Structures are given as structure tokens and as C-alpha cells.
Short mmCIF file of C-alpha atoms in Angstrom, two decimals:
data_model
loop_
_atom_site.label_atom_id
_atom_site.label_comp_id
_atom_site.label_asym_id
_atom_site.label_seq_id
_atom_site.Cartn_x
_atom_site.Cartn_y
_atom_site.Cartn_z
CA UNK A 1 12.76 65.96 -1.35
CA UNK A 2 14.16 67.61 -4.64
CA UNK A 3 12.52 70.28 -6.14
CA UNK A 4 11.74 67.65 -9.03
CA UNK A 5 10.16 64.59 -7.81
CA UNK A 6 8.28 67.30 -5.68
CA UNK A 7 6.84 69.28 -8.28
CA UNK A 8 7.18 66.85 -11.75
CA UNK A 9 3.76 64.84 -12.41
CA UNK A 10 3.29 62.63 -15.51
CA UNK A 11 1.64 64.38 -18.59
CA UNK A 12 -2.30 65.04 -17.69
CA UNK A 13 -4.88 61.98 -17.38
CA UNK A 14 -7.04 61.44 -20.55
CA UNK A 15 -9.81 63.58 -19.73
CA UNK A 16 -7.23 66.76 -18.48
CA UNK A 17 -5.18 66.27 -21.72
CA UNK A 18 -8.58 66.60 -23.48
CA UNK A 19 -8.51 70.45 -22.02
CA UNK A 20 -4.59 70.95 -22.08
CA UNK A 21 -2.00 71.81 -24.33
CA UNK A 22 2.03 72.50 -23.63
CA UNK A 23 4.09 75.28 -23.42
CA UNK A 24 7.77 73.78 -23.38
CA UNK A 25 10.87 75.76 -22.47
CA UNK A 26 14.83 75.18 -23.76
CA UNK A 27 15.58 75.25 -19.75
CA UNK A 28 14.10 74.27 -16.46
CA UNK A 29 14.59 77.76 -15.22
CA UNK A 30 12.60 79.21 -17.77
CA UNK A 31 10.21 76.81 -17.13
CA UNK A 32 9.92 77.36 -13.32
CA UNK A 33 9.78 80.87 -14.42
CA UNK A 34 7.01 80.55 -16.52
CA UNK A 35 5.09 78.86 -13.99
CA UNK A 36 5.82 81.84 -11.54
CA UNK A 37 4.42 84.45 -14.05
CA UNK A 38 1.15 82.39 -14.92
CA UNK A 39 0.25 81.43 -10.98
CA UNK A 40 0.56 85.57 -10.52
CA UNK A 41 -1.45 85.78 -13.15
CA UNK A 42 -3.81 83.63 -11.71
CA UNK A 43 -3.60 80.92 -14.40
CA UNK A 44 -4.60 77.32 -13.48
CA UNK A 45 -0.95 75.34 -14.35
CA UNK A 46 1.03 72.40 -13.09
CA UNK A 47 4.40 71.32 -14.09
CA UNK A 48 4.89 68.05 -16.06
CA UNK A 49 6.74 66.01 -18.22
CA UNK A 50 6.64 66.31 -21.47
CA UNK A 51 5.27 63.37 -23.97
CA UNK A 52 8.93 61.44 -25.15
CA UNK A 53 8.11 63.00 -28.87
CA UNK A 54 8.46 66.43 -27.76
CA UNK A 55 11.47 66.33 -25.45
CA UNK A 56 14.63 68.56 -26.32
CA UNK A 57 16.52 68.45 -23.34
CA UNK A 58 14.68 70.43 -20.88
CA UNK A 59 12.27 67.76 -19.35
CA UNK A 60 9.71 70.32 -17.57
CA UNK A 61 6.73 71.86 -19.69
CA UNK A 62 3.59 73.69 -18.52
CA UNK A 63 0.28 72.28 -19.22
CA UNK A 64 -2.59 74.73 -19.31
CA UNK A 65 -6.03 74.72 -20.13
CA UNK A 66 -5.95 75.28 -24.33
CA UNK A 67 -8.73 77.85 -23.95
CA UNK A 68 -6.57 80.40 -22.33
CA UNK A 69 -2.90 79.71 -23.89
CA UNK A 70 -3.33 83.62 -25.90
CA UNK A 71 -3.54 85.30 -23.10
CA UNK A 72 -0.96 83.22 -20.80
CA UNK A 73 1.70 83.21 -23.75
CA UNK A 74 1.26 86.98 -24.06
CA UNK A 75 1.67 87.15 -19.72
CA UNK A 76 4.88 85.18 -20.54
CA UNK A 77 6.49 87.25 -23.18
CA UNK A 78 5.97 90.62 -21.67
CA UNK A 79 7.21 89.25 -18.72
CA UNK A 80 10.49 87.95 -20.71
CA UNK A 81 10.10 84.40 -20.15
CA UNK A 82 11.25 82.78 -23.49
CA UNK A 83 8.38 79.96 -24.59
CA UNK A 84 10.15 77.51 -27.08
CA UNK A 85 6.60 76.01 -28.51
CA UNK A 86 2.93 75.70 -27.90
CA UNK A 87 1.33 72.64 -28.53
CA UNK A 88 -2.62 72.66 -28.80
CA UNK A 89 -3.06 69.15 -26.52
CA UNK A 90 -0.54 66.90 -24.58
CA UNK A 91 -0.31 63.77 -27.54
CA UNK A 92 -0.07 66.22 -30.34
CA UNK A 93 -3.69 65.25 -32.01
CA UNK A 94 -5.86 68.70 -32.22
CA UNK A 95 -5.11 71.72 -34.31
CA UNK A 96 -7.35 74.82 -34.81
CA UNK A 97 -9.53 74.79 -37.74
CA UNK A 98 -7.99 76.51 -40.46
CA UNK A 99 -11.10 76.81 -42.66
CA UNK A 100 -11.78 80.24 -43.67
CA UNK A 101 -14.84 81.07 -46.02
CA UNK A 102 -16.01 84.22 -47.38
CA UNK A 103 -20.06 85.31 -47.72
CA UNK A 104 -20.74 88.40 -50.28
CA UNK A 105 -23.90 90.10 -48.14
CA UNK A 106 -24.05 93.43 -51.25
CA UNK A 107 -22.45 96.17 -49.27
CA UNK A 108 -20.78 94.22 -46.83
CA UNK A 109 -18.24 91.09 -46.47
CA UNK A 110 -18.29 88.60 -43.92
CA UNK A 111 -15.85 86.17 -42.97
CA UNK A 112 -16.00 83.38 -41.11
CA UNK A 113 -12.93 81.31 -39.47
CA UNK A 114 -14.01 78.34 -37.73
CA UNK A 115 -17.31 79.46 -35.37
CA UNK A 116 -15.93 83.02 -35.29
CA UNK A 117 -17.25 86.01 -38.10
CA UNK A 118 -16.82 89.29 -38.79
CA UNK A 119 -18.26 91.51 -41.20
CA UNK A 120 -16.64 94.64 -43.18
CA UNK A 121 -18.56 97.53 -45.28
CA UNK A 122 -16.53 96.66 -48.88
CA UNK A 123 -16.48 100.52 -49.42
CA UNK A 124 -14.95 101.49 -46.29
CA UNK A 125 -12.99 98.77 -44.65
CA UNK A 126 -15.06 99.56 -41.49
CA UNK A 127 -15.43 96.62 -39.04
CA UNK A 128 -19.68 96.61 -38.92
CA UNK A 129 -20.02 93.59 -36.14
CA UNK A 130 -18.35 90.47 -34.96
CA UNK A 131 -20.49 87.52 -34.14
CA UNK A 132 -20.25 83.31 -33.17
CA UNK A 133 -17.97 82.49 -30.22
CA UNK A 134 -18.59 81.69 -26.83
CA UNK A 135 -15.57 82.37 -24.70
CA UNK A 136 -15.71 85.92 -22.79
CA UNK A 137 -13.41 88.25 -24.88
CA UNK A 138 -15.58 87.96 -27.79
CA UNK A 139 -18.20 90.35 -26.05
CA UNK A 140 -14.99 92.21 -25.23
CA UNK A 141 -13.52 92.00 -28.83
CA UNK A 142 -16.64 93.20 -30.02
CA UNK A 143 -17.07 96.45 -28.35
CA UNK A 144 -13.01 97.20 -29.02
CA UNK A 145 -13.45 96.29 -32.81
CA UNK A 146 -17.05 97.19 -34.51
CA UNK A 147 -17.38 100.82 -35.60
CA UNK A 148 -13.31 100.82 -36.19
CA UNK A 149 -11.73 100.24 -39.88
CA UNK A 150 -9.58 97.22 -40.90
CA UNK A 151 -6.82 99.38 -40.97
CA UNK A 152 -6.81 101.17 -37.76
CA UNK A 153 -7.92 98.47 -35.35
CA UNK A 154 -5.99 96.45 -33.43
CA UNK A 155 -5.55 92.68 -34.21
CA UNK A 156 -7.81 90.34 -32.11
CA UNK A 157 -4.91 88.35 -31.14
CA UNK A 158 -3.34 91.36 -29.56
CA UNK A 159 -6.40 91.92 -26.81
CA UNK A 160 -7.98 88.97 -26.89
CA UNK A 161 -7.23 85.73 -24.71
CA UNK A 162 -8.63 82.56 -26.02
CA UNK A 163 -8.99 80.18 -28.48
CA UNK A 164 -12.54 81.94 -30.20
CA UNK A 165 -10.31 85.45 -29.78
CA UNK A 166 -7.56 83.40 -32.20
CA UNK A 167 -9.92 82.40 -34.76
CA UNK A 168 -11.68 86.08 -34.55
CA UNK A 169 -8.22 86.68 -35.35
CA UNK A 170 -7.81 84.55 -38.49
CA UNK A 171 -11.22 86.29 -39.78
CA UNK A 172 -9.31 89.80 -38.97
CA UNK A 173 -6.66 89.11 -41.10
CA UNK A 174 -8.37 87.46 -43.98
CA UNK A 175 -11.34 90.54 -44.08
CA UNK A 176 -7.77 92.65 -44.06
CA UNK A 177 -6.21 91.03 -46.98
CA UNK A 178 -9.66 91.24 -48.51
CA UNK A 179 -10.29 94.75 -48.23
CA UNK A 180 -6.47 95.64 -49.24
CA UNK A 181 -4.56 93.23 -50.64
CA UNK A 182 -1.83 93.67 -48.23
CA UNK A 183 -2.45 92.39 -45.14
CA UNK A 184 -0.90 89.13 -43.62
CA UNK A 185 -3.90 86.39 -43.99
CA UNK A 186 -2.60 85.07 -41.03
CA UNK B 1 -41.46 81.21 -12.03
CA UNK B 2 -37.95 82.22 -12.09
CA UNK B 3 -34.53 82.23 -13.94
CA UNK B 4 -31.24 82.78 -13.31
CA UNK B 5 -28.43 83.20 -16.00
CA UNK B 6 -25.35 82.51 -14.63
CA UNK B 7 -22.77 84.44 -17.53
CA UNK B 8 -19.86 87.11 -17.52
CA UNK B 9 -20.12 90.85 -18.81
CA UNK B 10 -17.10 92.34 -21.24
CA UNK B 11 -15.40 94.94 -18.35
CA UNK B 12 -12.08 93.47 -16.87
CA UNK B 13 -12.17 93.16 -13.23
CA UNK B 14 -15.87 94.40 -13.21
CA UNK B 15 -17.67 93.17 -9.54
CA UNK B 16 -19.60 89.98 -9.35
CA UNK B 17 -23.27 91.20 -9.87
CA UNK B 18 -27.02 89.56 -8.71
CA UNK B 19 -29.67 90.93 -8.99
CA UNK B 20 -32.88 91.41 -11.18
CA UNK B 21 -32.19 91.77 -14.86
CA UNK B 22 -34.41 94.15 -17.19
CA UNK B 23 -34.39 95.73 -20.87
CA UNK B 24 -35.37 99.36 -21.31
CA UNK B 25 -36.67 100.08 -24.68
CA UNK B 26 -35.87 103.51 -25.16
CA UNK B 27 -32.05 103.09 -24.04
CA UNK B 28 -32.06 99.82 -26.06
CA UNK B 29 -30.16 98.58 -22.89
CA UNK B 30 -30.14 96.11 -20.30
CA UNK B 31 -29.81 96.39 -16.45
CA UNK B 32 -28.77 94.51 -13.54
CA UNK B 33 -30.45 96.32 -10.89
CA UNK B 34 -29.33 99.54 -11.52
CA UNK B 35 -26.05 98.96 -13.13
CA UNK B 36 -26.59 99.49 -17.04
CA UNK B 37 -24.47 96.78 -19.08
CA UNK B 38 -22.74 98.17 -22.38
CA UNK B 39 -24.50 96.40 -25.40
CA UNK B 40 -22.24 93.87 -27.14
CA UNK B 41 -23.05 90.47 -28.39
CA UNK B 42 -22.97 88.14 -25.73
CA UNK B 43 -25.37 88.51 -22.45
CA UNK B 44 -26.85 91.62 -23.02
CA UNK B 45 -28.23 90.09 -26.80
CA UNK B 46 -29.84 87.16 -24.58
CA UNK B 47 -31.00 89.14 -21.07
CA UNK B 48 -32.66 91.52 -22.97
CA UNK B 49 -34.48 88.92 -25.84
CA UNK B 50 -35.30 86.44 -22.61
CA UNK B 51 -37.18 89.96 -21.00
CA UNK B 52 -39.18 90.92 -24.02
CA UNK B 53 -40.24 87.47 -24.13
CA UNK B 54 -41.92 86.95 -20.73
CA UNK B 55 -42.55 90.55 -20.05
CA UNK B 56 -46.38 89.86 -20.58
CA UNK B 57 -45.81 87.69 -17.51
CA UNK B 58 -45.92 89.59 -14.09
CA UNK B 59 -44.65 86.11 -12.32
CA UNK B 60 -41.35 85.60 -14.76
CA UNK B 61 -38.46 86.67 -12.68
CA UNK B 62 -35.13 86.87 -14.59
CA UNK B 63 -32.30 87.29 -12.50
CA UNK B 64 -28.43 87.45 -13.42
CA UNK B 65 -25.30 86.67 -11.77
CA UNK B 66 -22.76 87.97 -13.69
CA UNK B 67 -18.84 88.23 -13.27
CA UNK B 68 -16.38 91.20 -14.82
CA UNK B 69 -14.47 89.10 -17.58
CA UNK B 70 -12.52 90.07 -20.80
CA UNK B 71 -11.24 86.40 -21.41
CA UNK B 72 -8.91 85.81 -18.39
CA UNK B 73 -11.21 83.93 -16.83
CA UNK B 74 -11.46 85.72 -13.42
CA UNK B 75 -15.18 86.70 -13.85
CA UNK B 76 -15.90 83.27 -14.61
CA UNK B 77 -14.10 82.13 -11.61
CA UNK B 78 -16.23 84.46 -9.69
CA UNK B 79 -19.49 83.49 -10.78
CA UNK B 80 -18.84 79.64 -10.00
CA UNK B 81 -17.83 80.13 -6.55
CA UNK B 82 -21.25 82.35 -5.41
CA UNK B 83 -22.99 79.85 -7.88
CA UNK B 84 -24.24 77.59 -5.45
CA UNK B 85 -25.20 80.40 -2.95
CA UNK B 86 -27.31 82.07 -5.28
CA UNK B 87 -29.19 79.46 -6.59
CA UNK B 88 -30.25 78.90 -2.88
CA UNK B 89 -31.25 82.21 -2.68
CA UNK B 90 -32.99 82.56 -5.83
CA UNK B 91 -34.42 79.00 -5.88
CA UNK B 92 -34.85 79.20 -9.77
CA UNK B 93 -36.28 76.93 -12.32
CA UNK B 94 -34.38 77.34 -14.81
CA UNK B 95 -30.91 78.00 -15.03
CA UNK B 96 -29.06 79.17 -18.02
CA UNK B 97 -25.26 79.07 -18.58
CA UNK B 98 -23.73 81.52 -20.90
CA UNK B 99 -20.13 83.29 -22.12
CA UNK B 100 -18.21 82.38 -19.40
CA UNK B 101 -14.80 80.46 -19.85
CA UNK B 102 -15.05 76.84 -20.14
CA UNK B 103 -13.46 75.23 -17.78
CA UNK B 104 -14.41 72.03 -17.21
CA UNK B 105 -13.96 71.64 -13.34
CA UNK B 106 -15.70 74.34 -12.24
CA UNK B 107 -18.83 72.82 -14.27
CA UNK B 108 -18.41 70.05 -12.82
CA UNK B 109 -18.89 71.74 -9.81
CA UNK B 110 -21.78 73.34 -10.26
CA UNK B 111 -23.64 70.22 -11.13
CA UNK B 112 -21.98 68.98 -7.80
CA UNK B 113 -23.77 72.08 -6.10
CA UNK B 114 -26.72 71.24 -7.86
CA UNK B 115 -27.35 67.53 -6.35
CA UNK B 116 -27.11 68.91 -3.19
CA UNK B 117 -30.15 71.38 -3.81
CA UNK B 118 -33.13 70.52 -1.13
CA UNK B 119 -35.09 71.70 -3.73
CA UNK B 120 -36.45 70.45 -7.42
CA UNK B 121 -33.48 70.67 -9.43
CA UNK B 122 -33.94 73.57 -12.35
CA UNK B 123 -33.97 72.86 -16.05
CA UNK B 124 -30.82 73.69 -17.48
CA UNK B 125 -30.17 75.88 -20.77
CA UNK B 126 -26.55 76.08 -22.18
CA UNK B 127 -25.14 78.24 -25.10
CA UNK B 128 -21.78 79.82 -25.88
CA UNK B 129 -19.10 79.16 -23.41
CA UNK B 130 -21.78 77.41 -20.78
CA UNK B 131 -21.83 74.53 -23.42
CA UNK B 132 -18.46 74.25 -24.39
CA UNK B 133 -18.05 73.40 -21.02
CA UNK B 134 -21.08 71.15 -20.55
CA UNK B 135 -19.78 68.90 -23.31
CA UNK B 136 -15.93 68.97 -22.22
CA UNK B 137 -17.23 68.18 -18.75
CA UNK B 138 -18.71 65.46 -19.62
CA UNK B 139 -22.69 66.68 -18.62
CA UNK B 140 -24.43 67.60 -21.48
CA UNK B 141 -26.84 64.89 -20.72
CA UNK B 142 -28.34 66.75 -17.76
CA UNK B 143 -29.15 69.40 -19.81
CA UNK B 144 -32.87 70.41 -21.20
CA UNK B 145 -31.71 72.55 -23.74
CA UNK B 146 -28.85 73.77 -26.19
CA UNK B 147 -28.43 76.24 -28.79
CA UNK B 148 -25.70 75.57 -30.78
CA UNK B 149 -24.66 77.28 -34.20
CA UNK B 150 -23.91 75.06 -37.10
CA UNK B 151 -20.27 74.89 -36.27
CA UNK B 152 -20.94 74.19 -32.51
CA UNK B 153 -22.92 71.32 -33.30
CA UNK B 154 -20.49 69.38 -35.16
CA UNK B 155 -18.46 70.13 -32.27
CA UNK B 156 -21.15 68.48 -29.75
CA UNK B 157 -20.75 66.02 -32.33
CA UNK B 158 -16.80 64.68 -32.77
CA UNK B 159 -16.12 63.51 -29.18
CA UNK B 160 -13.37 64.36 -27.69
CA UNK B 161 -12.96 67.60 -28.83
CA UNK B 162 -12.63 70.55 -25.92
CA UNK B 163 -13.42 73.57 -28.17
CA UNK B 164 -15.52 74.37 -31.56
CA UNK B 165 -12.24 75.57 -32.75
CA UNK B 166 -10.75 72.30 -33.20
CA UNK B 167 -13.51 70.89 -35.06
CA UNK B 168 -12.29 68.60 -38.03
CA UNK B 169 -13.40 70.59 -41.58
CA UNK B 170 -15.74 68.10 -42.49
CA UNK B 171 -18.35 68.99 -39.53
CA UNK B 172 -18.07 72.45 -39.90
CA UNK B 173 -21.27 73.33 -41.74
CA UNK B 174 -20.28 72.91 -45.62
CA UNK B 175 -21.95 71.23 -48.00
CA UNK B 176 -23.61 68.08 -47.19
CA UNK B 177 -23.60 69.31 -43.91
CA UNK B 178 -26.34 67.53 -42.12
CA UNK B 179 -27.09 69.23 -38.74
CA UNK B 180 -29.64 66.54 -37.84
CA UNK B 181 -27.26 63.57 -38.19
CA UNK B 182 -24.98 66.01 -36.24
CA UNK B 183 -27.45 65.92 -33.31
CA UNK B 184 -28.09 62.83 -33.30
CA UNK B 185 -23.92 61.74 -33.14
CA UNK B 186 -24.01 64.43 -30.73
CA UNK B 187 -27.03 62.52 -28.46
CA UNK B 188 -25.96 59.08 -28.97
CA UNK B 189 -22.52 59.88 -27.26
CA UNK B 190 -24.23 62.08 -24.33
CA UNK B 191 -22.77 65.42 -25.98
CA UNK B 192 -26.32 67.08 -26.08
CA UNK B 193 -29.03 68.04 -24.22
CA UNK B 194 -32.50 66.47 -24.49
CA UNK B 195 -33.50 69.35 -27.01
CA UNK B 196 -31.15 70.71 -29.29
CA UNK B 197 -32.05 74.54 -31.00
CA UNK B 198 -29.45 74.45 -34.13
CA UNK B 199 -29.36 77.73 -34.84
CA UNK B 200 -29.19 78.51 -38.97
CA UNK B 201 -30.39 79.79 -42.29
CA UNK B 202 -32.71 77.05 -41.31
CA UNK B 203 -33.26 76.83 -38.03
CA UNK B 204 -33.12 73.03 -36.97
CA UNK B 205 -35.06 71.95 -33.46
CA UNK B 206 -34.02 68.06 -32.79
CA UNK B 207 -35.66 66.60 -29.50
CA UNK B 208 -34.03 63.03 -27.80
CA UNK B 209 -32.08 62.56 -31.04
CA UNK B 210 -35.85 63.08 -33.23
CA UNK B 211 -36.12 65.82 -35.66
CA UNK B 212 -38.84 68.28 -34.12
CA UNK B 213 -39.60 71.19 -36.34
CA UNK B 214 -37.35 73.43 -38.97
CA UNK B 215 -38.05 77.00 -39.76
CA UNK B 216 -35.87 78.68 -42.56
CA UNK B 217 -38.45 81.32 -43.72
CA UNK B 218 -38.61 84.68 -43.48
CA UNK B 219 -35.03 83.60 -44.51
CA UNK B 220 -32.63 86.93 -43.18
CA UNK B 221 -28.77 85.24 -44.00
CA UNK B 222 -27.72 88.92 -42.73
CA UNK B 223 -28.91 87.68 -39.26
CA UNK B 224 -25.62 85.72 -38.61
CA UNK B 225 -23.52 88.38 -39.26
CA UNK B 226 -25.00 90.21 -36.45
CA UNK B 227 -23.47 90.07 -33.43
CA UNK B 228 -26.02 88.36 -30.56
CA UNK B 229 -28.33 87.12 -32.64
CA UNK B 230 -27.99 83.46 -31.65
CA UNK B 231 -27.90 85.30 -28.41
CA UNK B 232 -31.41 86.66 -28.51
CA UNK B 233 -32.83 83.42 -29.97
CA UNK B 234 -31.37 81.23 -26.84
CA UNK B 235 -32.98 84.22 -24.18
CA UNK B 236 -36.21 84.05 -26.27
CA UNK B 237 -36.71 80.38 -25.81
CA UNK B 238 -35.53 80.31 -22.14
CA UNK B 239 -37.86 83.54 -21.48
CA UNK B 240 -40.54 81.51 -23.26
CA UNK B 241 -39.91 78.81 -21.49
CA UNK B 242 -40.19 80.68 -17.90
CA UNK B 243 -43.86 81.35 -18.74
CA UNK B 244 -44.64 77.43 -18.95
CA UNK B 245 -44.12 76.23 -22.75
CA UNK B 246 -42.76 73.22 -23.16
CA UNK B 247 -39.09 73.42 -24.71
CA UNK B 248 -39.24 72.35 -27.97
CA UNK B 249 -42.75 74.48 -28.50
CA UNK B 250 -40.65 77.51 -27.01
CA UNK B 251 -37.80 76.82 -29.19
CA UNK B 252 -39.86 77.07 -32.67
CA UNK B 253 -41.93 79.71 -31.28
CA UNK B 254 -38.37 81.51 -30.18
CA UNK B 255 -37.35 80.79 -33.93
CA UNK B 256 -40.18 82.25 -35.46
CA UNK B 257 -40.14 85.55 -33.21
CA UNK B 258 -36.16 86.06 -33.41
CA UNK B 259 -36.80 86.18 -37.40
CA UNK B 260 -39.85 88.35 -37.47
CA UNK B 261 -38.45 90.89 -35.38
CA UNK B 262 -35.08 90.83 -37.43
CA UNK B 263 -37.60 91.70 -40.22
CA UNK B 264 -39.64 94.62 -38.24
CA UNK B 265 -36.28 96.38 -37.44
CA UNK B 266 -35.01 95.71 -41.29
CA UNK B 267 -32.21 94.64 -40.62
CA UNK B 268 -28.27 94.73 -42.49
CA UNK B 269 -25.27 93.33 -41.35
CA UNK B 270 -24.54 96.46 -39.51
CA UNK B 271 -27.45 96.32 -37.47
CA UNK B 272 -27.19 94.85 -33.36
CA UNK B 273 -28.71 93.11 -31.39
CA UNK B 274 -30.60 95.49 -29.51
CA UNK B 275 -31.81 96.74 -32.89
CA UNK B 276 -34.00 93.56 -33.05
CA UNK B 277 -34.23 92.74 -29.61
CA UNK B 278 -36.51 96.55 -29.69
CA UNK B 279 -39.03 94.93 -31.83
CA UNK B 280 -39.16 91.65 -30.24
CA UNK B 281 -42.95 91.05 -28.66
CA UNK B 282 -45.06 88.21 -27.94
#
């Protein structure tokens, strides 16, 4: 039996593409190689086809749970493996909130990107708490970031793994544009 | 009675831990057994709000099992698979389901473990990433209570979606934002436990789809900025709960003391959650 109608499946059932997204590769090698870095990372993936819309060539992409992508696309790239795009669920549909608001609390700002805030004293730039989320590297994210200043500590994206560490992220780099105007927002 | 809140601490490849879970006042810190947690928002915020809350009670039991997890999931992992084994042991009645990952088979699971119980199955609480997986998985309906925030209930809301992160702009607690008619989508498609806590400037309590109570005074907007203060309301109802009170009466009573004792320890957005959780009392 070849190695692909062993290991190829069709893109997830409804309720499995409801909790995956895609990583897609330019090759099959760097596909299977992808898949070897995240199973020793002890990532949940399978192998599959890719919907017709977001073929290039390379037929094999790796679905994994959309929660954890940070973390398993950060596994991949320090391991070398080239990722050619993420996509947030198998058909293309979902997107991450991009709504990011802003509440004036006197000394301090918060900022809140989709169920994630964080809060900043407006004199200092210093990082006073994080709050909302419910995936585990927000407690995490929390004890690495509060008490640190905008400028000095590290981006939630860099540390954190999942989808509410990407939108404590977005807050990050709004509060950081906020405080001094140079910042990337995103 | 007893509990058991089945979560993940912030240390990466910390051990699996069970065992009896306390707050100390003057360390402003909780334990498992004798392993003291690092405060954060997150389990420690609800462990130690759920202890103040039933510590009149010499028969409340809280008990934790808690995996080592900084977002890869591992900890999480760990907890499901001695889930079933502790909940024999412990033979709680209610169960509360916390910041884990959500991953949507391994709740399944656990409510699979759950039938199989010889004894009266537990009332189940879910907040954070306990719910996100309740509602993915399909099994929100077998829960007593949840605790979302305002953007977590439009999330319970919009079926379909797997995380509050891709909830459509509309739901996500602007103007016109109507959290009751949010519950209510949210319980007509099975998304939501019997009682819903929406935790808010006003706090919104919405039982079998009915509105219940609100609370919005003493009004402290600096409470959401805190880290773990939706935490400590979620362990204040299910400590309240573990003494007998019937949900939704623990739920606006939980409301009520989470935003008095955010006003007894004066709080500002750089304030924590064991700041308030100090001055919680029943």
C-alpha cells in the first residue's frame, strides 16, 4: 500500500472541521515533515487533503485543532519546516475577531481584543493585569507579563500557544501603539 | 458535600495534582495539599473565592485535580485521563471544569466516564476553557451552570463556532448588545447550561432560557480589568452552591459578594484577585 492512500483521509467530518484549521505546505515532504515535528511534539494531527479552493500543487495539508495552531506553527518554524499558510477552519468560513476597543479607567488603559484585556498605567507603560480568556497560557501569560512595561515585555504571541494567547496578543500591540505611538498594532 | 474542580495550573510540565484545595489568608495563596500554587488569574482566582465561600461549612470539601499546563495542552491531557478515576474516588457532587484546553474529544469523554458512574451523577459547573469545550462538544445541555463573560456568551450563542475568538462583531458585547436574547439563542440551540451567570457591569443570571435576577450596583467597571475576577465569581457560586443553595440563588448571592468585596479591598485596575478574594466572607 503507498504511503498515500495509507496515510491521505478526506478533509475532517463537519463536526472535526468545526475544531480544525490547515496548515498547507509547497511539498509533500515538508508536509510529512511537519507532521513528524508536531506528533514529537505531542500535537493531535492527521494528514488530509486539502479543500479543491486551496490546492497549489502539493495535495497533503495538516489539520489541527485551531486552538493550538500558535504554538504548533512556532514547533514548526524552529524546527525549519517551511508552513506555506494557515487557515483558521477546513472550508475557509471563521476568522478571529478583529475588534479592538479601548476603555479610559483615569490612571490606567485597558484594551480589549475579542474576550482577551489588558490594562496599562498611562504614565508608565507598565503592564498592571491581563484578564478574559479561558485557554491555559493566559494564567501563564499573566504571570510572564503583569508588573513588566510595554516596552520591555515580550509579545504574547511569542510565549503563548493558543487562540486567547493571539488575541492577548492583538491587545499587546494596540496598548503598545497606545502608550508610544510606535508600535506595530498588529 | 463535596467538589472537585477539574482545571490546569500555569507551570509547564508541572505533575498532575489531587488533593484537598485551601486559601490561606495571610499568604493570599492557595494550596493543593501542601503544594502552594503561584497566584495568577485563572484557578487560583476561583479555588480560593469557592473556599472563602463555604469555609463556614465544616462538611464542604473542595478538592482539585489539576494538570501542569502553559497552553500545550499536556496538563489538560493529564487531567482527562485520571478524570474518571478521581471522581470515583472523590465521589463529588459537583464538578467544575475550568482553564484547561478545549478539546472537544476528551470532553466528550468525560461525560462518557460520567454515565458510567454507579453513583448520582454530580452537577456540573463550566467556565473558561471547561466551556469552550462543553459547547464545541456538543454538551452544554448537561450542564447546571455557566459563567460566561459578555463576549463568551455571544459565543454560546452563534452555533457553530469552536472558540470566543471567532465570534462575529455583532455578538461581541457593543451596543445593543442584549445578553439575555444571547442566552436564550444560546439555550434554544443546547449551547448553555440550565443556568447561565453572564458575568458584567451588570451582572445578568438567566435560568432555562428565563431572565432570573440582574445586579449592576455597587457598579466597580475596574473589576474586569482585573485578572480572575470572573474567576472568583464562578468559585463563589459553586462554593455556595456546595453548602446547599439552589443555583440561581447562589449565583446572585455570588454576584452580590464578588462586588462587595471588590469594594472592601478598594480596588483599581492594578489590584488581583487575591486582593478581593482576602475580603470575601459570607
Amino acid at each position: 500500500m503507498g504511503l498515500f492512500s495509507r496515510q491521505k483521509k478526506t478533509v475532517a467530518s463537519d463536526a472535526d472541521a468545526l475544531q480544525q484549521g490547515l496548515l498547507t505546505f509547497d511539498n509533500v515532504n515538508d508536509a510529512l515533515a511537519g507532521e513528524r515535528t508536531l506528533l514529537a511534539h505531542n500535537y493531535d494531527v492527521s494528514l488530509v487533503a486539502p479543500p479543491q479552493h486551496l490546492r497549489t500543487g502539493c495535495d497533503l495539508a495538516l489539520a489541527i485543532s485551531n486552538i493550538e495552531h500558535i504554538g504548533a506553527q512556532r514547533a514548526l518554524e524552529q524546527e525549519g519546516v517551511v508552513v506555506r499558510a494557515w487557515y483558521d477552519d477546513t472550508a475557509g468560513q471563521y476568522q478571529p475577531i478583529s475588534l479592538v476597543t479601548t476603555e479610559d479607567l483615569g490612571e490606567w488603559t485597558m484594551v480589549r481584543a475579542g474576550n482577551m484585556k489588558i490594562t496599562y498605567e498611562k504614565s508608565s507603560g507598565l503592564i498592571v493585569n491581563t484578564s478574559g480568556g479561558g485557554c491555559p497560557d493566559i494564567p501563564y501569560l499573566n504571570l510572564e507579563l503583569v508588573g513588566k512595561s510595554l516596552a520591555d515585555a515580550p509579545r504574547p504571541k511569542e510565549l503563548g500557544y493558543t487562540l486567547c494567547g493571539l488575541m492577548l496578543d492583538r491587545a499587546f500591540c494596540e496598548a503598545h501603539y497606545l502608550f508610544d505611538g510606535k508600535a506595530a498594532r498588529s | 458535600m463535596k467538589m472537585l474542580v477539574v482545571a490546569t495550573y500555569p507551570q509547564d510540565k508541572g505533575p498532575t495534582l489531587l488533593d484537598k484545595a485551601r486559601f490561606s489568608i495571610p499568604e493570599k495563596s492557595v494550596y493543593i495539599g501542601e503544594k502552594r500554587l503561584k497566584n495568577a488569574q485563572g484557578i487560583t482566582a476561583l479555588l480560593g473565592a469557592a473556599y472563602q465561600a463555604a469555609s463556614s461549612d465544616e462538611s464542604a470539601e473542595i478538592y482539585a485535580l489539576l494538570g501542569g499546563d502553559i497552553g500545550k495542552g499536556d496538563g489538560t491531557r493529564a487531567v482527562y485521563k485520571d478524570f474518571k478515576k478521581a471522581v470515583n474516588q472523590i465521589q463529588p457532587d459537583i464538578i467544575v471544569f475550568h482553564y484547561m484546553q478545549p478539546i472537544m474529544a476528551l470532553m466528550k469523554q468525560a461525560m462518557k466516564d460520567l454515565d458510567e458512574l454507579e453513583f448520582e451523577n454530580p452537577l456540573l459547573v463550566a467556565d473558561a476553557g471547561g466551556m469552550y469545550a462543553a459547547k464545541a462538544a456538543g454538551v452544554a445541555h448537561r450542564f447546571e451552570l455557566m459563567t460566561p463573560d459578555i463576549g463568551e456568551i455571544g459565543f454560546l450563542a452563534e452555533e457553530n463556532v469552536p472558540h470566543p475568538a471567532y465570534v462575529s462583531h455583532f455578538l461581541f458585547g457593543t451596543e445593543d448588545f442584549e445578553p439575555l436574547a444571547m442566552a436564550q439563542k444560546a439555550y434554544r440551540h443546547n449551547s448553555a447550561a440550565r443556568v447561565l451567570l453572564i458575568k458584567g457591569a451588570t451582572d445578568t443570571i438567566v435560568v432555562e432560557g428565563k431572565l432570573f435576577a440582574t445586579l449592576s450596583e455597587p457598579c466597580l467597571p475596574v473589576l474586569e480589568a482585573i485578572g480572575g475576577t470572573g474567576d472568583t465569581l464562578t468559585g463563589l457560586c459553586a462554593g455556595i452552591m456546595l453548602m446547599g443553595v439552589s443555583t440561581a440563588d447562589a449565583a446572585l448571592e455570588a454576584c452580590a459578594l464578588n462586588r462587595k468585596a471588590g469594594m472592601l479591598a478598594q480596588v483599581n485596575p492594578s489590584k488581583h484577585a487575591s486582593d478581593i478574594i482576602a475580603h470575601i466572607s459570607r
